[in-house]
Tab-separated table of C-alpha atoms and ligand atoms in Angstrom:
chain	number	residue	atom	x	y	z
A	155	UNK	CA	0.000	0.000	0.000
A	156	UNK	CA	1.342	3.465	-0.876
A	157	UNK	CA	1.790	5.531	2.146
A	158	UNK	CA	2.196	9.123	1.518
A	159	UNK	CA	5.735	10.618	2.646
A	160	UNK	CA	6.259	11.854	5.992
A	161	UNK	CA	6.444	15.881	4.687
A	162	UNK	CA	3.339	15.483	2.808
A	163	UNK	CA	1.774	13.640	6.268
A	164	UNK	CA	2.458	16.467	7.952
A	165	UNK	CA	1.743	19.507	5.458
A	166	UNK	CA	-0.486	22.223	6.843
A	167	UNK	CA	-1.958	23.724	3.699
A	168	UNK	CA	-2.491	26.981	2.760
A	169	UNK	CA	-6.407	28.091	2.970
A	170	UNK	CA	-7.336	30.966	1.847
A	171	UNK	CA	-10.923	31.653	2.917
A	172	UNK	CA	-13.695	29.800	0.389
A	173	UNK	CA	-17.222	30.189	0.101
A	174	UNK	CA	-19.326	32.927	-1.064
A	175	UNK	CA	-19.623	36.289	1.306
A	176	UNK	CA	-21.128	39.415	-0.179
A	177	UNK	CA	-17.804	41.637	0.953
A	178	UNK	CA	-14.570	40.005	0.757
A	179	UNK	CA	-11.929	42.489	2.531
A	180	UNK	CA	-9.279	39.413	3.007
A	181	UNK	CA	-7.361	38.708	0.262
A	182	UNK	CA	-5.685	42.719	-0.559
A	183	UNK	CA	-7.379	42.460	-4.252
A	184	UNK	CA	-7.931	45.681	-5.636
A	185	UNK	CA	-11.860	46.286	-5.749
A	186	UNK	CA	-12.058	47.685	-9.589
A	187	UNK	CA	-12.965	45.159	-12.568
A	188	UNK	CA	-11.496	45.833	-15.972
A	189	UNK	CA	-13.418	48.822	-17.466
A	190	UNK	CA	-15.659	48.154	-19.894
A	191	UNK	CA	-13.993	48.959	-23.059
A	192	UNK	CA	-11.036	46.683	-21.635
A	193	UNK	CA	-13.473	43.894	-21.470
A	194	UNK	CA	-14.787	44.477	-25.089
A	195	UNK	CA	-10.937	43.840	-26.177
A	196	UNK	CA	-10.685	40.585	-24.104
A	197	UNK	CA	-13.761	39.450	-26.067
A	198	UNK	CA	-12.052	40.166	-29.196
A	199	UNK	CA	-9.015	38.510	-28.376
A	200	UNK	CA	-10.662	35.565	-27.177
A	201	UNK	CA	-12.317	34.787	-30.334
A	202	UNK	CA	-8.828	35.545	-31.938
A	203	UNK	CA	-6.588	33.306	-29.611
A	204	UNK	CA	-4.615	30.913	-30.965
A	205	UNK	CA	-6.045	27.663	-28.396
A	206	UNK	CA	-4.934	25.069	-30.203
A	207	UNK	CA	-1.296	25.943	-30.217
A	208	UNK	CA	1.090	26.281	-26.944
A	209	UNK	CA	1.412	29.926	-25.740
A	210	UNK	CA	4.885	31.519	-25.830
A	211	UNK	CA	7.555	30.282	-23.299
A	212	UNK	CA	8.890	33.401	-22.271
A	213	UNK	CA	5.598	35.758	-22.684
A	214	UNK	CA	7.760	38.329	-24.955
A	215	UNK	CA	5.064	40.507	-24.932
A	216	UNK	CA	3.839	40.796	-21.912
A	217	UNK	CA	7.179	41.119	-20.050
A	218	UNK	CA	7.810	44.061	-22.391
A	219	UNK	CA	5.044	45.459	-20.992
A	220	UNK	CA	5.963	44.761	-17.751
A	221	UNK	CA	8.903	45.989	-18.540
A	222	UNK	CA	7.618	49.083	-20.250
A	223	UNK	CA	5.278	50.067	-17.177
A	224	UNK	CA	8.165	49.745	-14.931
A	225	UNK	CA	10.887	51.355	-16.631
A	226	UNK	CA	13.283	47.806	-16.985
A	227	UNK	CA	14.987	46.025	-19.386
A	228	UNK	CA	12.424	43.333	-20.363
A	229	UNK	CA	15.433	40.777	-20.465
A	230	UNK	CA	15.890	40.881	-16.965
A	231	UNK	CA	12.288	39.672	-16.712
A	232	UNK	CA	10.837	36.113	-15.802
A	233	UNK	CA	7.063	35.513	-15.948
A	234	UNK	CA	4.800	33.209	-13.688
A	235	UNK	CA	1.849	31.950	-13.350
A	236	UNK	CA	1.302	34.159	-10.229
A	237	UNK	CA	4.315	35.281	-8.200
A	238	UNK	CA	3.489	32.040	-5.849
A	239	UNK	CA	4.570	29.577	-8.596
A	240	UNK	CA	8.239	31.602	-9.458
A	241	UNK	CA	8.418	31.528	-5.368
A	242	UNK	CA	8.094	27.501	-5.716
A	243	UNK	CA	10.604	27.585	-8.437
A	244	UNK	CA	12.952	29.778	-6.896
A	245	UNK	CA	13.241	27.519	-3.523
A	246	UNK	CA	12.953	24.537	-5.146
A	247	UNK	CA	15.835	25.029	-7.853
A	248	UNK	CA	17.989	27.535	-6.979
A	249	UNK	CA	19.326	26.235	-3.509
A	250	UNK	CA	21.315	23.447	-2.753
A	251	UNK	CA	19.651	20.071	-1.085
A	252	UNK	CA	18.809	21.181	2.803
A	253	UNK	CA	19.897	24.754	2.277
A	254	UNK	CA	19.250	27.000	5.525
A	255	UNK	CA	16.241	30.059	3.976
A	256	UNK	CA	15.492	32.720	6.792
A	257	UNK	CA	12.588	33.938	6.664
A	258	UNK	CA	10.612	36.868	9.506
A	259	UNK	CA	7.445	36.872	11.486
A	260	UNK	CA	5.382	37.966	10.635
A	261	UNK	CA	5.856	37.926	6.822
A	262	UNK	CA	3.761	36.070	3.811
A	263	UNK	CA	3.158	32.359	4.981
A	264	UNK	CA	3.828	30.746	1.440
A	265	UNK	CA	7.796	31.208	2.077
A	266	UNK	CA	7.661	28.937	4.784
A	267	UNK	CA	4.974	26.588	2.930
A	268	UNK	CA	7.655	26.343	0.491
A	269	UNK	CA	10.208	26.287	2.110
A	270	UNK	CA	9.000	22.922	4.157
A	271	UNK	CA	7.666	21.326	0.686
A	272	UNK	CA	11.021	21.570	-0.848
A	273	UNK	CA	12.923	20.100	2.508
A	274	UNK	CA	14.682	22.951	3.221
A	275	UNK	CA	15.425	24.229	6.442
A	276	UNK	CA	13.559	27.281	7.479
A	277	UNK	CA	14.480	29.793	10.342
A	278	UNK	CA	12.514	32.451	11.422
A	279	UNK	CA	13.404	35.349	13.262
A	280	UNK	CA	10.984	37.427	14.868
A	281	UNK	CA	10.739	40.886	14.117
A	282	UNK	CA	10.677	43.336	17.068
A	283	UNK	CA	7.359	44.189	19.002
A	284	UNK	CA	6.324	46.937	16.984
A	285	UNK	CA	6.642	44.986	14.387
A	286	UNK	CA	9.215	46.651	12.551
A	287	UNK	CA	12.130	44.392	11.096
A	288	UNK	CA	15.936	45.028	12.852
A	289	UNK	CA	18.299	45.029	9.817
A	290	UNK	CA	21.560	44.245	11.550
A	291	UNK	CA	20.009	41.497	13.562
A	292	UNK	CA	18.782	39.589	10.025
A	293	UNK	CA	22.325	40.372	8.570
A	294	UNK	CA	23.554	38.907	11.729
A	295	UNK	CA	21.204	35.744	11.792
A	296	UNK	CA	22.179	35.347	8.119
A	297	UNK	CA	26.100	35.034	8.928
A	298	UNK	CA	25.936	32.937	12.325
A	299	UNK	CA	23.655	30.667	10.542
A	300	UNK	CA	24.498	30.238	6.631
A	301	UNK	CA	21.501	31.371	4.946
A	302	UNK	CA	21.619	30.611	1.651
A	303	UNK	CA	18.326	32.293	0.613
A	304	UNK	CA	16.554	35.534	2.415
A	305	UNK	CA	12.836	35.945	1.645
A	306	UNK	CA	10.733	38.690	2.577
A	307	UNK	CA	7.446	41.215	1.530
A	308	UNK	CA	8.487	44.565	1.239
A	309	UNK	CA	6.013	46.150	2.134
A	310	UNK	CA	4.807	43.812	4.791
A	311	UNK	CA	1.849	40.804	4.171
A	312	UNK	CA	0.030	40.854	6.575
A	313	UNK	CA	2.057	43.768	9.034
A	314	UNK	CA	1.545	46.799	6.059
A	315	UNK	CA	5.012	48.221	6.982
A	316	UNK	CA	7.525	49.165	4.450
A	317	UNK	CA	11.578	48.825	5.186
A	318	UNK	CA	13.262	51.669	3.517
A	319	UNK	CA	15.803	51.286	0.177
A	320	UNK	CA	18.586	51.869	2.216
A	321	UNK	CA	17.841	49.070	5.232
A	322	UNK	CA	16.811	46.352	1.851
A	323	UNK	CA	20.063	47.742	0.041
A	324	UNK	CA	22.235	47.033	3.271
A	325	UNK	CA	20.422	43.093	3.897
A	326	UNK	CA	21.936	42.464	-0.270
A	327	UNK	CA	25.013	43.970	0.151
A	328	UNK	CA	26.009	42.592	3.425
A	329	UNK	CA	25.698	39.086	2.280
A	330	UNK	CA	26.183	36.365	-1.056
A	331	UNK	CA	22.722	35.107	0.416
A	332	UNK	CA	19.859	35.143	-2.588
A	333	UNK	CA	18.053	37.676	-1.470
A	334	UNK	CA	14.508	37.424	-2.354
A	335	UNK	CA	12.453	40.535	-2.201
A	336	UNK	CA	8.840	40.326	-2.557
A	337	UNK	CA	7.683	43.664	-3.544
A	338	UNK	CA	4.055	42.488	-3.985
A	339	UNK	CA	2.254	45.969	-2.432
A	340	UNK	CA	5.177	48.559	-3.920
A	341	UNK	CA	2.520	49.707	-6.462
A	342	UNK	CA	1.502	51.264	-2.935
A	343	UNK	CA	4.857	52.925	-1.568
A	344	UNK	CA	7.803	54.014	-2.985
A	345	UNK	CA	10.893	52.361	-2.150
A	346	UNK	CA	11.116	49.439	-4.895
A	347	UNK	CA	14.704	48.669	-5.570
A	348	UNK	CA	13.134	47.521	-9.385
A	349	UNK	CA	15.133	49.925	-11.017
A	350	UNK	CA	18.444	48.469	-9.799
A	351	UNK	CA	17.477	44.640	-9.338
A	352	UNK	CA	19.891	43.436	-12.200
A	353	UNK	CA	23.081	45.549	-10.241
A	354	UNK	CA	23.208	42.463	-7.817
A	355	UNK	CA	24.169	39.072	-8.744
A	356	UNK	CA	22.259	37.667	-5.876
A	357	UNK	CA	18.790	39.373	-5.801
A	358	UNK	CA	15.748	38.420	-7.039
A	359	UNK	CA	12.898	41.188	-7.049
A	360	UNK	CA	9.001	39.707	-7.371
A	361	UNK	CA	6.678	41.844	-8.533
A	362	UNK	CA	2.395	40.295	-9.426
A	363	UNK	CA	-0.632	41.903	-11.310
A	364	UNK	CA	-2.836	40.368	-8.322
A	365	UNK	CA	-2.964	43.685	-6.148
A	366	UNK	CA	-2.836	47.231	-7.728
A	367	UNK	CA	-3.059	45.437	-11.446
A	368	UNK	CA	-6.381	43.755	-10.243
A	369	UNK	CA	-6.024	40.252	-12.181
A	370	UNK	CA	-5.655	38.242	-9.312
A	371	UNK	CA	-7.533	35.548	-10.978
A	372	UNK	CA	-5.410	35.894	-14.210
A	373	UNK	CA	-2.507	34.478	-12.190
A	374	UNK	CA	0.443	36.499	-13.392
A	375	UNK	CA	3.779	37.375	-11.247
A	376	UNK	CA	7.177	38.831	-12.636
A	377	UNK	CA	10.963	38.017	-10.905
A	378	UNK	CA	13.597	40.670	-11.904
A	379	UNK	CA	17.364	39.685	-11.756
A	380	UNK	CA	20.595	39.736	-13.584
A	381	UNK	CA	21.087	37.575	-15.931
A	382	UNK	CA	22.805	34.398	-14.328
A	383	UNK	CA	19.346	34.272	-12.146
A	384	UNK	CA	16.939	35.098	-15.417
A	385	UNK	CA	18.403	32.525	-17.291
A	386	UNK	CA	18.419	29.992	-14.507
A	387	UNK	CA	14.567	30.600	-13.772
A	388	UNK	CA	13.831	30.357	-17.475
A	389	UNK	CA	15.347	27.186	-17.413
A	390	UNK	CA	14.054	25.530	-14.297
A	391	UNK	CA	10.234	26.788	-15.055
A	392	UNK	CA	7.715	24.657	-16.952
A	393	UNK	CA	7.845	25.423	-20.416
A	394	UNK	CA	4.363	27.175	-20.833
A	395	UNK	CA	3.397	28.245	-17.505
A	396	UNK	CA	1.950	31.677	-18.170
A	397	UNK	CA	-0.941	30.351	-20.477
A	398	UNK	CA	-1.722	32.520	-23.873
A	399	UNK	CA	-4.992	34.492	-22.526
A	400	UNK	CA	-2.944	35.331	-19.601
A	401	UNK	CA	-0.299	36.760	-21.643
A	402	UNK	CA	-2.725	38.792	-23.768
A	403	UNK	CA	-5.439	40.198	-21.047
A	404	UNK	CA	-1.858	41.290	-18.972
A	405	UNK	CA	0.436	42.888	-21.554
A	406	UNK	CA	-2.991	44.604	-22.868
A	407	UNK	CA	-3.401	46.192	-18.709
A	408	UNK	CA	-0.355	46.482	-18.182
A	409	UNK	CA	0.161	48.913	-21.042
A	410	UNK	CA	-2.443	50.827	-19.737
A	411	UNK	CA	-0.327	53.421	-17.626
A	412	UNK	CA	-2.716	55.789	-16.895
A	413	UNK	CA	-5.816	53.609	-15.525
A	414	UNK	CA	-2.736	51.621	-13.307
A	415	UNK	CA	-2.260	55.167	-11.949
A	416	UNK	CA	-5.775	55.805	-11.271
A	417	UNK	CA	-6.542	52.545	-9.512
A	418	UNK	CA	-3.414	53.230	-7.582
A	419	UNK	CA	-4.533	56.790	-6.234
A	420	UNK	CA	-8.562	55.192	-5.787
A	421	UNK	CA	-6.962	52.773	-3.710
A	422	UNK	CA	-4.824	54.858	-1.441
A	423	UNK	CA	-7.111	57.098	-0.873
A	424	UNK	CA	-9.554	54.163	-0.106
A	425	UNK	CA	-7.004	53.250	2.550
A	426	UNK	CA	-6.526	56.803	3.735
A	427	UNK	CA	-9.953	56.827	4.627
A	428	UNK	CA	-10.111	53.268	6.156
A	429	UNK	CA	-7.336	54.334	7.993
A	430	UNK	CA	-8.843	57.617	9.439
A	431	UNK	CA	-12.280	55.941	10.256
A	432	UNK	CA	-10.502	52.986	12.501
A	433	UNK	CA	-8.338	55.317	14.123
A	434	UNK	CA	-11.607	57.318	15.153
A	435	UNK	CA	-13.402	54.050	16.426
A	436	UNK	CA	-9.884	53.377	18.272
A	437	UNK	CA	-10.221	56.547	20.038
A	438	UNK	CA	-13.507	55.666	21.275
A	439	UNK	CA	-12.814	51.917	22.313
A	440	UNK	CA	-8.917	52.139	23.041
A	441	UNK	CA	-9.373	48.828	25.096
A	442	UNK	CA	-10.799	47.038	21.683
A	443	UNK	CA	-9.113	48.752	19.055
A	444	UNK	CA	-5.171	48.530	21.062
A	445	UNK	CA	-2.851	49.470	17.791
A	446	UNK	CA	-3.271	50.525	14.280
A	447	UNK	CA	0.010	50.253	12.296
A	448	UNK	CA	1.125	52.712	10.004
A	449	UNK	CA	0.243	51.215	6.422
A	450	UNK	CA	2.321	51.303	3.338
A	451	UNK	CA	0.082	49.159	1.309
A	452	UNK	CA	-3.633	48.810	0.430
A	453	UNK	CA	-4.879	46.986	3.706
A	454	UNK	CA	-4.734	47.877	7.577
A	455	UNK	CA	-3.255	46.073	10.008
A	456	UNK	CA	-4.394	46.530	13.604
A	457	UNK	CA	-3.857	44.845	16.924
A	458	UNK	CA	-7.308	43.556	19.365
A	459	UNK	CA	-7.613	41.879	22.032
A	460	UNK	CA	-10.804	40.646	20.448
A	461	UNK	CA	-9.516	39.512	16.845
A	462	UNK	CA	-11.551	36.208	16.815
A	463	UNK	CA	-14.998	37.441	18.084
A	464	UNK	CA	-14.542	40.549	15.227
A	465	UNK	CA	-13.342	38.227	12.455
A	466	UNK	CA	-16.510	35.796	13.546
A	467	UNK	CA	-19.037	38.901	13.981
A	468	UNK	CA	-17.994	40.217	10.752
A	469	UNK	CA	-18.327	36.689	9.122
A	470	UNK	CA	-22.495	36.096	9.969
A	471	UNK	CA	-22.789	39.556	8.627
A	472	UNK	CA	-21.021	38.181	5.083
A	473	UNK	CA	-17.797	40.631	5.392
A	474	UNK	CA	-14.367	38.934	5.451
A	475	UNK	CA	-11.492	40.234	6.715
A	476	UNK	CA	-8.484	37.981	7.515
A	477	UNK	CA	-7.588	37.270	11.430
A	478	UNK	CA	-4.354	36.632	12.575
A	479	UNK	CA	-4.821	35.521	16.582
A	480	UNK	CA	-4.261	38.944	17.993
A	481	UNK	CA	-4.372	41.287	15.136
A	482	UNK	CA	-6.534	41.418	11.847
A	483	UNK	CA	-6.070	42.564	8.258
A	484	UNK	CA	-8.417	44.840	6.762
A	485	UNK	CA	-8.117	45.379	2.525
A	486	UNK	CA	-9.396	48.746	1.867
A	487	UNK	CA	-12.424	47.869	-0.268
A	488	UNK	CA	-14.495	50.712	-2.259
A	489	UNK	CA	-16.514	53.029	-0.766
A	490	UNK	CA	-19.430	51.201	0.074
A	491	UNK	CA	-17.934	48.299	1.348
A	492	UNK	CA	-15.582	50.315	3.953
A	493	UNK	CA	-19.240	52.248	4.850
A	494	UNK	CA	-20.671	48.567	5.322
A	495	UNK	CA	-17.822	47.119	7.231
A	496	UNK	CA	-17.584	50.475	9.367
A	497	UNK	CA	-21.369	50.193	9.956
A	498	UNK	CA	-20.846	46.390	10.674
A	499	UNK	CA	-18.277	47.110	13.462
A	500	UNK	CA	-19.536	49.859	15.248
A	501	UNK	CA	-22.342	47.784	16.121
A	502	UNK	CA	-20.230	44.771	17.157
A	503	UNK	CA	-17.942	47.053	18.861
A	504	UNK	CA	-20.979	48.789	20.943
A	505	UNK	CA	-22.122	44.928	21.214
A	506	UNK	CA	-18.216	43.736	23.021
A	507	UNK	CA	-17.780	47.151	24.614
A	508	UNK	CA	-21.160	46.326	26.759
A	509	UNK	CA	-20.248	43.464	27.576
B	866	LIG	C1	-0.661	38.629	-2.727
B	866	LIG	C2	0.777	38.367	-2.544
B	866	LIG	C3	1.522	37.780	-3.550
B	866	LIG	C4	0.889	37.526	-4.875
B	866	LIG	O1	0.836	36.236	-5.222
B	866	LIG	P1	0.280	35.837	-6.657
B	866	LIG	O2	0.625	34.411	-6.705
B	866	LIG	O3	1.003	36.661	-7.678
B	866	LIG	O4	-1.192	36.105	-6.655
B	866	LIG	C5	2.860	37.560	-3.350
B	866	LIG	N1	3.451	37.909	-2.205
B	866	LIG	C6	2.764	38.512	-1.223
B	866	LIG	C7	3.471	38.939	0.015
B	866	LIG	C8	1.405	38.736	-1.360
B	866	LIG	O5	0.720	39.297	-0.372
């Protein structure tokens, strides 16, 4: 009888929240669909595409765009299907058998998800209480312990916090670790080291179209390096990963500069305002509402005391937010969602405070 191996035994799996709720704050998608004369195109190019025939390996034209939008050369560009899969290929073939990856808490679970899939062995070092990363102390873990891969969100999943260019510059320089920087939510803040990715031979910079670019269900992800890394992820991915309407709905957004920039500023300002109204409810139930970070992406991140009975209260009323034991993560939705989810907690708030 075929017994499943022991990793695979003991596998906790990712689970992003199913099921159908009528406001879904948990998942840091942008709240915009394509405009309409966007969708007319996709129609179009449906009805055009080429199905019968593989797409092409290396998405030319859609990393030009990406490259385009960005300001890179596009041969420093790797597409995937979703920055999750070139995070599975980058820890699975670029690191030697039982290689030692460092990863933070908190920070994006999927590092460590890989990390344990692909038998490495993963350390974590806590960032300080405030949440904030100490620089010297992940150079120094990195030395004392022989990391051979880094990975981190710059900005923060789930914290929102941003580490500045010159802290991230100081982490690659300081070490021949692969540096893997995860700049999912940079659409959101400006500190993206894009620009000089290809500099270092041992940094890898992943960039996806599931936040600010709003195709989360497309699946498409980017990883920017010099060329030793670019030519070693072209190699090591599945031929056709990124799938032909993929390529064609993406390069066709992507080129779209100016509606990127709008959804960008709708979105910040939707956080803005989140941001504002929670701070206002935390002045009126300090005991309930105990921290709200400073955010340098499109969600909130704030501390509670009473994360799982607001996560649950939220839930019966069909908004989900994501709840991490002591703190939750709010995605700033559009306006009528933040009203409903404001309305939502200011009775459940009123509700706990009474109690
Ligand atoms: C959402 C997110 C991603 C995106 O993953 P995709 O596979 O491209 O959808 C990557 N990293 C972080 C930290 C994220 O929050």
């Amino acid at each position: 009888m075929y017994q499943l191996c022991d990793k695979m035994k003991n596998l906790v799996p990712y689970e992003p929240i199913a099921g159908s709720y009528q406001i879904r704050l948990d998942a840091n998608e942008s709240y915009f669909s394509l405009p309409d004369t966007m969708k007319q195109k996709i129609s179009d190019m449906l009805q055009a595409a080429p199905l019968n025939r593989y797409p092409d390996p290396y998405a030319e034209q859609l990393c030009a765009a990406f490259a385009a939008r960005y300001g890179l050369d596009p041969q420093y560009v790797t597409a995937g299907n979703g920055s999750d899969e070139l995070i599975s290929i980058i820890t699975a073939t670029l690191l030697e058998k039982d290689a030692r990856i460092l990863t933070f808490s908190h920070d994006f679970s999927m590092y460590r998800f890989y990390g344990d899939i692909y038998e490495k062995q993963v350390f974590v070092l806590d960032k300080r209480d405030d949440l904030t990363l100490d620089i010297d102390l992940a150079i120094q873990t990195v030395k004392e312990n022989q990391i051979e891969m880094v990975i981190f969100s710059n900005p923060c999943n789930p914290t929102s916090i941003g580490i500045g260019r010159e802290d991230v510059r100081k982490l690659i320089r300081a070490t021949d670790a692969l540096v893997v920087l995860d700049e999912a939510y940079m659409d959101f803040w400006d500190q993206s080291l894009l620009s000089e990715a290809a500099d270092y031979d041992n940094l890898i910079i992943l960039r996806t179209c599931s936040k600010l670019v709003g195709l989360a269900g497309l699946r498409l992800g980017f990883a920017v390096a010099g060329p030793v890394i670019t030519r070693a992820l072209r190699a090591a991915k599945s031929p056709y990963n990124v799938n032909t309407i993929s390529q064609k709905i993406g390069a066709m957004v992507l080129s779209d500069g100016s509606y990127l920039d709008r959804c960008a500023d709708s979105l910040l300002a939707s956080k803005v305002l989140l941001m504002q109204a929670l701070r206002e409810r935390a002045a009126q139930y300090p005991d309930l509402l105990t921290e709200i970070y400073n955010s340098c992406t499109n969600f909130v991140f704030l501390r509670t005391p009473a994360a799982k009975e607001i996560f649950e209260a939220l839930k019966k009323r069909s908004i989900v937010i994501r709840y991490f034991g002591d703190a939750l993560r709010i995605t700033a939705g559009s306006p009528e969602e933040n009203a409903a989810l404001l309305d939502a907690m200011d009775t459940i708030f009123a509700d706990l405070s009474a109690q």
